[in-house]
Tab-separated table of C-alpha atoms in Angstrom:
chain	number	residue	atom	x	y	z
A	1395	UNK	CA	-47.479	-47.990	-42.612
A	1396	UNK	CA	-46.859	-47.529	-46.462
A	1397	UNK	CA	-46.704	-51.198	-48.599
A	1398	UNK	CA	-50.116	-52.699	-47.193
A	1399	UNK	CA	-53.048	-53.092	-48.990
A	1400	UNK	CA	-56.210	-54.804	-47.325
A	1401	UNK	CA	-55.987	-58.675	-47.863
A	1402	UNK	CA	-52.138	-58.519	-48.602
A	1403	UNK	CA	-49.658	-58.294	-45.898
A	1404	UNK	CA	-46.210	-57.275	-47.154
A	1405	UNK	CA	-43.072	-55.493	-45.774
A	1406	UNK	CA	-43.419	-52.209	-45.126
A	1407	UNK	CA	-41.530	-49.380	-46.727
A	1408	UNK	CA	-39.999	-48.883	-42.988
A	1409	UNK	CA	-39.393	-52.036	-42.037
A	1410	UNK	CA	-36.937	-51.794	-45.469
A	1411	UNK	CA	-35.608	-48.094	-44.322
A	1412	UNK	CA	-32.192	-49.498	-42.904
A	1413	UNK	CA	-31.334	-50.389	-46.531
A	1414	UNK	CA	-31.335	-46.156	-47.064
A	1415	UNK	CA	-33.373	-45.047	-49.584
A	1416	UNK	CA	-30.241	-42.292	-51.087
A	1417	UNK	CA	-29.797	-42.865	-54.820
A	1418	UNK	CA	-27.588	-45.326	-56.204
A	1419	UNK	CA	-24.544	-44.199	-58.184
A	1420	UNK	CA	-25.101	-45.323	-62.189
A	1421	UNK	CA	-21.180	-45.768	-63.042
A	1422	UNK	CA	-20.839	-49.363	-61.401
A	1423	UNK	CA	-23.221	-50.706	-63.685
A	1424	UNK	CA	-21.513	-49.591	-67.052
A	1425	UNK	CA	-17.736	-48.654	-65.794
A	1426	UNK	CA	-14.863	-50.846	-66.951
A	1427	UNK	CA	-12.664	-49.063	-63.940
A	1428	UNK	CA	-15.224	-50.411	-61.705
A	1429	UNK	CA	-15.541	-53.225	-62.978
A	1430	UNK	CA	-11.909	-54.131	-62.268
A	1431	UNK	CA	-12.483	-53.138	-58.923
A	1432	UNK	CA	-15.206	-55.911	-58.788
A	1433	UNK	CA	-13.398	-58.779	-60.380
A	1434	UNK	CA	-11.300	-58.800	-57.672
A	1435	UNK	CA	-12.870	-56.825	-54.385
A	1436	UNK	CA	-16.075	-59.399	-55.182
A	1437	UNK	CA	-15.403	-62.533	-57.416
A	1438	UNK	CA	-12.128	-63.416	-56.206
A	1439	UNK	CA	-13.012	-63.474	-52.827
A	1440	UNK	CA	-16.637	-65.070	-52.733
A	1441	UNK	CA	-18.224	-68.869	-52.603
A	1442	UNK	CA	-19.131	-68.998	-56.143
A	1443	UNK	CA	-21.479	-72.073	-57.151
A	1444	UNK	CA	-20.389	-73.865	-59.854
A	1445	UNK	CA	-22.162	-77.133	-59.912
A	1446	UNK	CA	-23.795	-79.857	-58.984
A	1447	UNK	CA	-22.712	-83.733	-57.135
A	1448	UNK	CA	-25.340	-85.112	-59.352
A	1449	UNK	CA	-22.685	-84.450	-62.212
A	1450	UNK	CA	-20.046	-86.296	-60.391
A	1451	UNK	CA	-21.312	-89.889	-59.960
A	1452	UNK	CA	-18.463	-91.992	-59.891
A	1453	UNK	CA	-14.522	-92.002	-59.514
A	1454	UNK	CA	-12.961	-90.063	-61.911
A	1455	UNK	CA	-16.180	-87.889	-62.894
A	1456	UNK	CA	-15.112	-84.427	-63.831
A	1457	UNK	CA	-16.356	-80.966	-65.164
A	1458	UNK	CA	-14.268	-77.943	-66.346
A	1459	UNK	CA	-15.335	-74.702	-65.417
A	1460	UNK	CA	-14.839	-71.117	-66.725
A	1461	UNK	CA	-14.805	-68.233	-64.742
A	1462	UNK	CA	-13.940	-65.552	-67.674
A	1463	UNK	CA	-13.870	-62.811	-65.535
A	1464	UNK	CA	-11.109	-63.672	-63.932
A	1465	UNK	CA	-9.079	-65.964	-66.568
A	1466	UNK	CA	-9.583	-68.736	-64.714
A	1467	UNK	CA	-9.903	-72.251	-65.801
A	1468	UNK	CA	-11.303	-75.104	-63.070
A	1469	UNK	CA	-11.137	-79.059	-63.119
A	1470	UNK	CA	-13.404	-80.278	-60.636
A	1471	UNK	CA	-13.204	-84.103	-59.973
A	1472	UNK	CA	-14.046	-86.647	-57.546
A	1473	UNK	CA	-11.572	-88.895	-56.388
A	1474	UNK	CA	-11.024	-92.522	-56.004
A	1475	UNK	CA	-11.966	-91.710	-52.084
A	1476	UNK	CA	-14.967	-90.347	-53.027
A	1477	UNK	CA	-14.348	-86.704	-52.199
A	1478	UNK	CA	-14.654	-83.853	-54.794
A	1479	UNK	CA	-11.785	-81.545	-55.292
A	1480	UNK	CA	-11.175	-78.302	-57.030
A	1481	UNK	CA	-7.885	-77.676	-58.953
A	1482	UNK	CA	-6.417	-75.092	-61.821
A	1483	UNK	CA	-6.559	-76.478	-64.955
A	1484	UNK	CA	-3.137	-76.382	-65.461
A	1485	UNK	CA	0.078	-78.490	-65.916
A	1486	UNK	CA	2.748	-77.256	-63.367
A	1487	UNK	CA	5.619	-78.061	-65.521
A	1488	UNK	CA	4.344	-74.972	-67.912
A	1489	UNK	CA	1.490	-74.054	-67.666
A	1490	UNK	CA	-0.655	-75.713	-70.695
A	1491	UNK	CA	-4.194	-76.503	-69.835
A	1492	UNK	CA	-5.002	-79.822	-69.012
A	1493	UNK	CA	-8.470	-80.801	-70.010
A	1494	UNK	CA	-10.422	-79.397	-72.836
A	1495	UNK	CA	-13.858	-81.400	-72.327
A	1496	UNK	CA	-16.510	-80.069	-70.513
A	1497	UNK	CA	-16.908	-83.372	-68.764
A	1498	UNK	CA	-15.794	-86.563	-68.480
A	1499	UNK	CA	-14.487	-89.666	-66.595
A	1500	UNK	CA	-10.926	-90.482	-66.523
A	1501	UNK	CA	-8.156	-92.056	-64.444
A	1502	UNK	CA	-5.479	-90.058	-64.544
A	1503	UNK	CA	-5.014	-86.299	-66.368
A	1504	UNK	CA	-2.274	-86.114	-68.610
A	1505	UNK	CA	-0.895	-82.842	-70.394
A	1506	UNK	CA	-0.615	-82.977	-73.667
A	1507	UNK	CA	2.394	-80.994	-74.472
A	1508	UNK	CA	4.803	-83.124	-72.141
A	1509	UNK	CA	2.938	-85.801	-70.815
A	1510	UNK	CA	3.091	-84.823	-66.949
A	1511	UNK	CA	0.095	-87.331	-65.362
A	1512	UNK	CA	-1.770	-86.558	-62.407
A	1513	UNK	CA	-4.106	-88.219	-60.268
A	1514	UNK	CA	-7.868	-87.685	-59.254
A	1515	UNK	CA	-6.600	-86.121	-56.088
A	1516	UNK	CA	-4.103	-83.629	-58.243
A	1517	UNK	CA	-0.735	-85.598	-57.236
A	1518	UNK	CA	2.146	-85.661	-59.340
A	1519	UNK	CA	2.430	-89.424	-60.636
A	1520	UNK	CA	4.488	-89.266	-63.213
A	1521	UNK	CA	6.493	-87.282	-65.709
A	1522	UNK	CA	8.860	-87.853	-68.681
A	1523	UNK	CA	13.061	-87.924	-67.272
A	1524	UNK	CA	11.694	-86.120	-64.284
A	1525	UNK	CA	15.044	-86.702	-62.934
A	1526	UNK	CA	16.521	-84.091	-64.308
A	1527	UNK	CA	14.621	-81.472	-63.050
A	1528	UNK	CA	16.193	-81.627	-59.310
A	1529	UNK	CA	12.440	-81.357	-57.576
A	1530	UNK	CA	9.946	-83.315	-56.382
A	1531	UNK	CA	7.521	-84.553	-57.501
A	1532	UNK	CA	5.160	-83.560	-54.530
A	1533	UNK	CA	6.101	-80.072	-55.033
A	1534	UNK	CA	4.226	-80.272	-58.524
A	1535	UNK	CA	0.493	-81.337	-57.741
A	1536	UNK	CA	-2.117	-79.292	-59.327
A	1537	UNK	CA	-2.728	-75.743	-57.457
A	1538	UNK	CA	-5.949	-76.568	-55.141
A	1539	UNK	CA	-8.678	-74.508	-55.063
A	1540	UNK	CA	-11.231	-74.160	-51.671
A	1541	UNK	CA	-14.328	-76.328	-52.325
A	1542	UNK	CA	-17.579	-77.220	-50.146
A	1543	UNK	CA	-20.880	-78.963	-50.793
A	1544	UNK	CA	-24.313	-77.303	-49.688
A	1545	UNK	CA	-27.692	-78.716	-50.126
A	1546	UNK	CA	-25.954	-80.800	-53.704
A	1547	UNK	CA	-24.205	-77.604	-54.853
A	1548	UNK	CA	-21.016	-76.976	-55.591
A	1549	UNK	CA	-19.226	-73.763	-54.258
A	1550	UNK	CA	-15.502	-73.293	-54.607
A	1551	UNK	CA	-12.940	-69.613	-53.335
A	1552	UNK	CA	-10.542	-68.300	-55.356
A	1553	UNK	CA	-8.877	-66.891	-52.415
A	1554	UNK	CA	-8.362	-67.911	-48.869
A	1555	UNK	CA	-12.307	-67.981	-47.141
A	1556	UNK	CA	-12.254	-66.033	-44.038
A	1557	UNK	CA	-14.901	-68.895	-43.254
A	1558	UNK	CA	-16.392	-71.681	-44.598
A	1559	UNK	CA	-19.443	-71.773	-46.870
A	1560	UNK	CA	-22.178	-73.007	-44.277
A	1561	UNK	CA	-20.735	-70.401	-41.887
A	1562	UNK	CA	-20.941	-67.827	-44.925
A	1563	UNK	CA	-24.173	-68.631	-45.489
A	1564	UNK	CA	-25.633	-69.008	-42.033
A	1565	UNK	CA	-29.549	-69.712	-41.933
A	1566	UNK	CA	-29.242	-70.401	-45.680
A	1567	UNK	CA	-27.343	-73.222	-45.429
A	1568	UNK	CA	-30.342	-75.263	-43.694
A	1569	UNK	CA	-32.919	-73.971	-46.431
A	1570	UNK	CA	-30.657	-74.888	-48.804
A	1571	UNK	CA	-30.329	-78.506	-47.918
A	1572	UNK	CA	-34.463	-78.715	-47.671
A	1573	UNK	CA	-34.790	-76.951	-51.402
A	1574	UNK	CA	-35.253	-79.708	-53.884
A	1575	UNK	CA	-31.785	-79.641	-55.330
A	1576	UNK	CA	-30.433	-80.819	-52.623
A	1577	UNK	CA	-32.361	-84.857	-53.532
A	1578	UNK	CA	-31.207	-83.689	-57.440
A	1579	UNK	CA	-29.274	-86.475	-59.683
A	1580	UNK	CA	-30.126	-84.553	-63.158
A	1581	UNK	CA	-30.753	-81.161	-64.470
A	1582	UNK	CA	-32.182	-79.741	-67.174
A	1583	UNK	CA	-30.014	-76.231	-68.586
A	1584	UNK	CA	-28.989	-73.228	-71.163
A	1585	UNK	CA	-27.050	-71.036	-71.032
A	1586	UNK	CA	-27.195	-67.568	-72.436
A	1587	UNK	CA	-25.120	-64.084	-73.142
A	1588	UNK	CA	-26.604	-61.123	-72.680
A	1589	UNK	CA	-25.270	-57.355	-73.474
A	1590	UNK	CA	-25.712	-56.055	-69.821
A	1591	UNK	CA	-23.694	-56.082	-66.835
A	1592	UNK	CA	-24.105	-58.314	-64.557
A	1593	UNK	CA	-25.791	-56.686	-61.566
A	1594	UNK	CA	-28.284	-55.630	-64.367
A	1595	UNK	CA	-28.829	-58.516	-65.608
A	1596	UNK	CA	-29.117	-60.130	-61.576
A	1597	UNK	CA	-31.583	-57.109	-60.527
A	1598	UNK	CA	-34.559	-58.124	-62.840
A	1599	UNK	CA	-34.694	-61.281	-61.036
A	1600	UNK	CA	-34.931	-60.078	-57.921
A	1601	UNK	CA	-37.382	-57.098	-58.326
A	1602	UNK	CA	-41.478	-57.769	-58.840
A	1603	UNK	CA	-42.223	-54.667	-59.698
A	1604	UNK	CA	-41.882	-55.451	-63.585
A	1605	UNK	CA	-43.977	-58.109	-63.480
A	1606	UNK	CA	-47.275	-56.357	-64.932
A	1607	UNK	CA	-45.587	-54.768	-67.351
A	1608	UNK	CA	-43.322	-56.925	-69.023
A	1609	UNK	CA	-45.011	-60.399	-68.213
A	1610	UNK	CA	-48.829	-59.392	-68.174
A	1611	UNK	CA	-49.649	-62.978	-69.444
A	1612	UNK	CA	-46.864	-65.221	-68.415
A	1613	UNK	CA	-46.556	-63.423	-64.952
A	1614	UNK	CA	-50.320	-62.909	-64.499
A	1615	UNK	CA	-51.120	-65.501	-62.145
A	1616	UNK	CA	-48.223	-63.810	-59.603
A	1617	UNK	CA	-49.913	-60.625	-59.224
A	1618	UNK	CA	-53.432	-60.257	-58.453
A	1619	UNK	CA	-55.917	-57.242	-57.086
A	1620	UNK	CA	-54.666	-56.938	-53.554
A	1621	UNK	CA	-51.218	-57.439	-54.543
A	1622	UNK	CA	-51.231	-55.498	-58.021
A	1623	UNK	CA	-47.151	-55.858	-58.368
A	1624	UNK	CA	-46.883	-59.083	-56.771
A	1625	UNK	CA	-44.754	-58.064	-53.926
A	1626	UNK	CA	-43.318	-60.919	-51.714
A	1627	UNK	CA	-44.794	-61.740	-48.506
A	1628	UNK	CA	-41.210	-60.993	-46.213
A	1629	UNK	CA	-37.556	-60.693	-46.884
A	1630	UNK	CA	-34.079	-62.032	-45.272
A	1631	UNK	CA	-30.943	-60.746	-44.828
A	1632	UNK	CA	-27.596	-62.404	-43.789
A	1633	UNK	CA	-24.463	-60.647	-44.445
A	1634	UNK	CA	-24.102	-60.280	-48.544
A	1635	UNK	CA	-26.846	-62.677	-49.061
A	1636	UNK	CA	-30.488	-62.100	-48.927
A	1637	UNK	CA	-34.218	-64.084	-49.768
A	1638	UNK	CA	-37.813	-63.497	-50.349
A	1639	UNK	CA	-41.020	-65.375	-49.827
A	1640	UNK	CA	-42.808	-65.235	-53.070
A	1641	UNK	CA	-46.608	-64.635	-52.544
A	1642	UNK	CA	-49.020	-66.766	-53.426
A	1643	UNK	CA	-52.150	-65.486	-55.207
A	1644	UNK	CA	-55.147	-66.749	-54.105
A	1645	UNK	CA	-57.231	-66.881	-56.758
A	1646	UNK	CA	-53.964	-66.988	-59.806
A	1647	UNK	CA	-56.443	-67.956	-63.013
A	1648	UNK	CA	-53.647	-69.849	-65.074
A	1649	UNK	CA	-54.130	-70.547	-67.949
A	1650	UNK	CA	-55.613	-74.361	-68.842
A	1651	UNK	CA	-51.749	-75.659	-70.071
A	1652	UNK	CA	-50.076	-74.166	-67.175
A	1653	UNK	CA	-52.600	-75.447	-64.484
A	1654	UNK	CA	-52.050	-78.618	-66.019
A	1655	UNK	CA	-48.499	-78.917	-66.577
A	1656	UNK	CA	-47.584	-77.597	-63.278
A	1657	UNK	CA	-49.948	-79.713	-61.828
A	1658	UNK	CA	-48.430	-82.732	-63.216
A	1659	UNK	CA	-45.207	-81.066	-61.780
A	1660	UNK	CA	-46.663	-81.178	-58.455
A	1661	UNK	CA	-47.619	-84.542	-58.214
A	1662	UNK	CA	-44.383	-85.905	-59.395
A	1663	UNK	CA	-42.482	-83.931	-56.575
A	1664	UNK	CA	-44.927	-85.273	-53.950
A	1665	UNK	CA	-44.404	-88.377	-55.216
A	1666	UNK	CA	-40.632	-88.526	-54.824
A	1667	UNK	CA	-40.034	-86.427	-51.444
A	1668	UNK	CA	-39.327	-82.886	-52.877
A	1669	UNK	CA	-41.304	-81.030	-51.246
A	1670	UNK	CA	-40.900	-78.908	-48.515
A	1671	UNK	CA	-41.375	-75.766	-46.192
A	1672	UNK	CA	-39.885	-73.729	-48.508
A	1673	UNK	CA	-41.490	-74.086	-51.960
A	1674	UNK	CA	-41.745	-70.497	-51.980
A	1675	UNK	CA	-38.747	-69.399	-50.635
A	1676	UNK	CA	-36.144	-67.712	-52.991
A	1677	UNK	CA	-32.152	-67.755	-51.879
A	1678	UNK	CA	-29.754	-64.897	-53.632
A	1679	UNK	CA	-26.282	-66.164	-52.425
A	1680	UNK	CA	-23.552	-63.551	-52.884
A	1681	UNK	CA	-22.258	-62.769	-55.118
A	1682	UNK	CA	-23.983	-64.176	-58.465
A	1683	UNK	CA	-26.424	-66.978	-57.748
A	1684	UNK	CA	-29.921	-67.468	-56.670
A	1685	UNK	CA	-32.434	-70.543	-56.661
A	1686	UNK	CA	-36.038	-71.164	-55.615
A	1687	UNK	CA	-37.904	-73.857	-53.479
A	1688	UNK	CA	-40.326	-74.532	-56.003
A	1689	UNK	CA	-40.837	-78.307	-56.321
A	1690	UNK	CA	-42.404	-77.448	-59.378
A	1691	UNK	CA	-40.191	-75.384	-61.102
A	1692	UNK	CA	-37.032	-76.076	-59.167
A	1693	UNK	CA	-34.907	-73.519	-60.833
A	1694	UNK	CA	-31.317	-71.966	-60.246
A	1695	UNK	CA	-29.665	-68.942	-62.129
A	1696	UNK	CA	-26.266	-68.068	-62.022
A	1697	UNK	CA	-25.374	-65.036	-63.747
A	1698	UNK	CA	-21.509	-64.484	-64.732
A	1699	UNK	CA	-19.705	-61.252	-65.432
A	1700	UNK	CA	-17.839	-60.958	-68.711
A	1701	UNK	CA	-17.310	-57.518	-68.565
A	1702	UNK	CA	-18.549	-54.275	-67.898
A	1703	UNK	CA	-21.098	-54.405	-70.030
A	1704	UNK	CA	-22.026	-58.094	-70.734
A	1705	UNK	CA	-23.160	-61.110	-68.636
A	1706	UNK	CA	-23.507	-65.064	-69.005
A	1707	UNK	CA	-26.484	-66.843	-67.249
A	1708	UNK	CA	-26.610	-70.552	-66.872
A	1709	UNK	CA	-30.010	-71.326	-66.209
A	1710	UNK	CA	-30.760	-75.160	-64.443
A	1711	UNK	CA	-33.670	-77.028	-63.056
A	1712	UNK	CA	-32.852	-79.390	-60.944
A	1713	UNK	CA	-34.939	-83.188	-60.912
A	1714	UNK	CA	-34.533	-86.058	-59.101
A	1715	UNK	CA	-34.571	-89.200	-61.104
A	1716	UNK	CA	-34.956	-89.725	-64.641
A	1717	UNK	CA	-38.100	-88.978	-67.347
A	1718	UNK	CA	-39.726	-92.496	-66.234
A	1719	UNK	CA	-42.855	-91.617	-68.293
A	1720	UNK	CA	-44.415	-89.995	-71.401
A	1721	UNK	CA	-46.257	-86.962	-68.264
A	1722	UNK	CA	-43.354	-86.376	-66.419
A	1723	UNK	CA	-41.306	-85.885	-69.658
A	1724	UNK	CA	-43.445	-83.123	-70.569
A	1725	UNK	CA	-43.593	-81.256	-67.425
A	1726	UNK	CA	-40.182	-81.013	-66.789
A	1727	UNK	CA	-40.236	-79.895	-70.945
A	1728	UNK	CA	-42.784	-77.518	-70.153
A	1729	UNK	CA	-41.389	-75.875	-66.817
A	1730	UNK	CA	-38.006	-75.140	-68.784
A	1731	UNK	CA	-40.112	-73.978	-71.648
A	1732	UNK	CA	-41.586	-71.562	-69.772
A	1733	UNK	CA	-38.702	-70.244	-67.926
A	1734	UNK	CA	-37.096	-69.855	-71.430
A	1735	UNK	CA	-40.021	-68.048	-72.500
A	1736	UNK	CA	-40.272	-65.267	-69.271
A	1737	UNK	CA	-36.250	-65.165	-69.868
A	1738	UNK	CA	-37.038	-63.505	-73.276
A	1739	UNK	CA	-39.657	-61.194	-72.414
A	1740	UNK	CA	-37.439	-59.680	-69.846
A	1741	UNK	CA	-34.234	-59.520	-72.227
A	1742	UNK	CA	-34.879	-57.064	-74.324
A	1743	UNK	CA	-35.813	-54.387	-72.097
A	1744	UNK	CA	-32.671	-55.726	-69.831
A	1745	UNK	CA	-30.367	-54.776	-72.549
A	1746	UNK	CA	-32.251	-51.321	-73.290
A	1747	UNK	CA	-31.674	-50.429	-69.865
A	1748	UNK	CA	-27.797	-51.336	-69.807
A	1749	UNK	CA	-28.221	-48.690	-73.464
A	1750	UNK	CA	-29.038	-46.277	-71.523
A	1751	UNK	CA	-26.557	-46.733	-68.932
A	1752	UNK	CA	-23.621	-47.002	-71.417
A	1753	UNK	CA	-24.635	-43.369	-72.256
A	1754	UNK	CA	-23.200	-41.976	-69.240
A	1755	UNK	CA	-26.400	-39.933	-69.475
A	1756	UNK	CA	-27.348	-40.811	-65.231
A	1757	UNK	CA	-24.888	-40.593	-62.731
A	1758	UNK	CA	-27.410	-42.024	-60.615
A	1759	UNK	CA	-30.397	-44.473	-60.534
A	1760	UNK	CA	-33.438	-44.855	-58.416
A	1761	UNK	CA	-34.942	-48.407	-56.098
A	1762	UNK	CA	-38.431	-47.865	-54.831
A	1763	UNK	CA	-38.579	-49.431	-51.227
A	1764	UNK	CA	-40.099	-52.858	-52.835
A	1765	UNK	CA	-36.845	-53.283	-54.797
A	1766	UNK	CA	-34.510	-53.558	-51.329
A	1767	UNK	CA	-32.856	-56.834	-52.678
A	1768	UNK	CA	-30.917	-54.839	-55.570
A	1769	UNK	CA	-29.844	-52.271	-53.253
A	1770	UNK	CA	-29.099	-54.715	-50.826
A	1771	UNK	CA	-26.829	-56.096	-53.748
A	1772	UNK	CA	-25.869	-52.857	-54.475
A	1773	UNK	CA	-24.234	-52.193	-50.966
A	1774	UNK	CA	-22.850	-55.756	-50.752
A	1775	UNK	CA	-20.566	-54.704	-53.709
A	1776	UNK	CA	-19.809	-51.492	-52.928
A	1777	UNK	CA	-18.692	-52.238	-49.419
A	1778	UNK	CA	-16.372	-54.699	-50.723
A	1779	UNK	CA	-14.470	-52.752	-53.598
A	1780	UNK	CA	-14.576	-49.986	-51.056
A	1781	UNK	CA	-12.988	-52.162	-48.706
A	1782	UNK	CA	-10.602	-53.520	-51.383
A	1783	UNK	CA	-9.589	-50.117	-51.691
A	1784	UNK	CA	-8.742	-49.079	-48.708
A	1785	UNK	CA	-6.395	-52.201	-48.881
A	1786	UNK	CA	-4.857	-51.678	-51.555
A	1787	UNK	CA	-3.806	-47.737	-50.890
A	1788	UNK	CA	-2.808	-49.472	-47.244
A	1789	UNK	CA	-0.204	-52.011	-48.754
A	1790	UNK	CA	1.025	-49.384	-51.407
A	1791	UNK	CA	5.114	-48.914	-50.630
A	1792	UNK	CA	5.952	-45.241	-49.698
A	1793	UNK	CA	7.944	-43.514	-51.952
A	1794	UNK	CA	12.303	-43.803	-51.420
A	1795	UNK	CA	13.406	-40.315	-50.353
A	1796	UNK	CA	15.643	-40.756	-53.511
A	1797	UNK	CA	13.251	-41.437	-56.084
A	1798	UNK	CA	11.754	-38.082	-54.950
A	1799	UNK	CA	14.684	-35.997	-55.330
């Protein structure tokens, strides 16, 4: 079989054949048509994580969230019941956003054009002479928006789910719960733009086969002589989502800070109940997110569209309790350090590629077998707008026999 090398036991190139192995078409990558294909066919109608309980502690806790892409604007709160909800930021008397904080605690939500209040759950409570506008006032809560809760995380649909998230996400759902955001009550995060689109910008994270060449120090210990690109051990697919087990070198060589700081990393997690069967397991939920098991370096990566041809991330490593001491301080310092610092060895040559795209010079580019999880990504997309399509031309009116005369 192709893909194994003495020592290292891998997937096989045919084990990965069912993917196809056809080129990929180049346009979806820099093509605004496309990409308003996508906004819809794919963002509208996925789980899309968005947060974390951890940031909702207490009644009234809320976070606003941005989804450009789609010109949407989300309040997120918990309730005086305890449960987290999801609404539109905005008033239903006419329109005008509610909150303009990031986060917060409050009581009520109150416009500030008019002075409509709501409540934590989104109710109507009270509005200027509301009399006079011959409705009720249950008619008038905040539009909801679908929410669930897996392993901490916060996922919310834009549309009506055809099922809910721990359906969506089959097997993942239970990994998710054991990965150590799951026990998380803070975070460490930034948040960065980036001139490629998004699948781009979401492929170089789920591809090894850079790793020598753009991170030979950085990435050194994760490649090694029988496993020269540092392949992962297997791969998982469910539906639009997918994982990898990262392998572990056996003889990695870090370098004297990172052995040490990651050490330090290691204890801590042992010490408060983080660890777990998957500490090398890496989740890519569709359509945007992924996350690893790494006690050490617990990290997440969401990676928002913009438009055709630029991308947000919001990078976050996920902790339980606070920095108690002077050692755990500077791990969790140094583990986001170093994620910032293999983040910008791999931008440049992100954006060069997305260049290159914008050219129009390709109408098609190339995975190697080892890459299966961007065309698995790939396909995921395309199957959707296709399937969007096909909708759309299906609920098109036929033309009046007059207007054709």
């Amino acid at each position: 079989m192709h893909g194994e090398r003495p020592g290292f036991q891998g997937m096989s190139d045919d084990s990965l054949a069912w993917l196809g192995t056809a080129p990929i078409p180049a346009a979806p990558y820099h093509d605004s048509a496309w990409f308003e294909l996508e906004r819809e066919a794919v963002f509208r109608r996925a789980w899309l994580q968005l947060g974390h309980v951890c940031e909702l502690p207490d009644s009234g806790s809320f976070i606003r969230r941005e989804i450009e892409a789609l010109n949407v604007s989300l309040l997120i709160v918990r309730g005086r019941d305890g449960e987290i909800r999801a609404f539109h930021n905005v008033c239903t008397h006419r329109g005008t956003q509610l909150v303009e904080e990031e986060s917060g605690r409050r009581g009520t939500f109150s416009c500030p054009y008019h002075r409509w209040s709501f409540g934590t759950d989104g109710a109507l409570l009270a509005a200027p002479d509301f009399d006079r506008f011959f409705i009720d006032k249950a008619d008038c809560a905040l539009p909801r928006v679908a929410l669930d809760i897996c392993g901490g995380l916060i996922f919310v649909h834009l549309g009506t789910p055809d099922k809910g998230l721990r359906d969506d996400l089959g097997p993942y759902a239970a990994m998710l719960d054991g990965f150590p955001a799951a026990q998380a009550t803070t975070f460490s995060e930034y948040v960065y733009e980036i001139d490629a689109n998004w699948k781009l910008t979401y492929d170089n994270f789920q591809e090894n086969y850079h790793l020598r060449f753009i991170h030979p120090r950085s990435g050194a210990p994760a490649v090694g002589e029988d496993n020269p690109f540092g392949y992962p051990v297997k791969m998982g697919f469910h539906g639009p989502h997918r994982t990898q087990t990262i392998w572990t070198n056996p003889d990695p060589a870090p370098k004297p800070v990172q052995a040490q700081s990651f050490g330090r990393a290691a204890r801590f997690a042992m010490a408060d109940g983080t660890t777990g069967p998957h500490s090398r397991d890496y989740l890519a939920l569709f359509p945007n997110f992924f996350i690893l098991g790494s006690p050490a370096q617990p990290f997440s990566h969401t990676v928002w569209p913009i438009d055709a041809r630029r991308s947000r991330g919001v990078i976050r490593l996920y902790w339980k309790g606070e920095d108690d001491c002077a050692s755990r301080r500077y791990a969790r310092e140094y583990a986001m350090a170093s994620a910032r610092d293999i983040h910008a060895e791999d931008r440049d040559v992100i954006e060069a590629g997305q260049r290159g795209l914008n050219s129009g010079a390709l109408k098609h580019i190339h995975f190697q077998a080892q890459e299966a999880l961007c065309r698995h990504l790939f396909t995921a997309v395309d199957d959707r707008v296709q399937a969007y399509r096909a909708e759309r031309a299906s609920a098109t009116p036929p033309l009046r026999a007059e207007a054709m005369a």
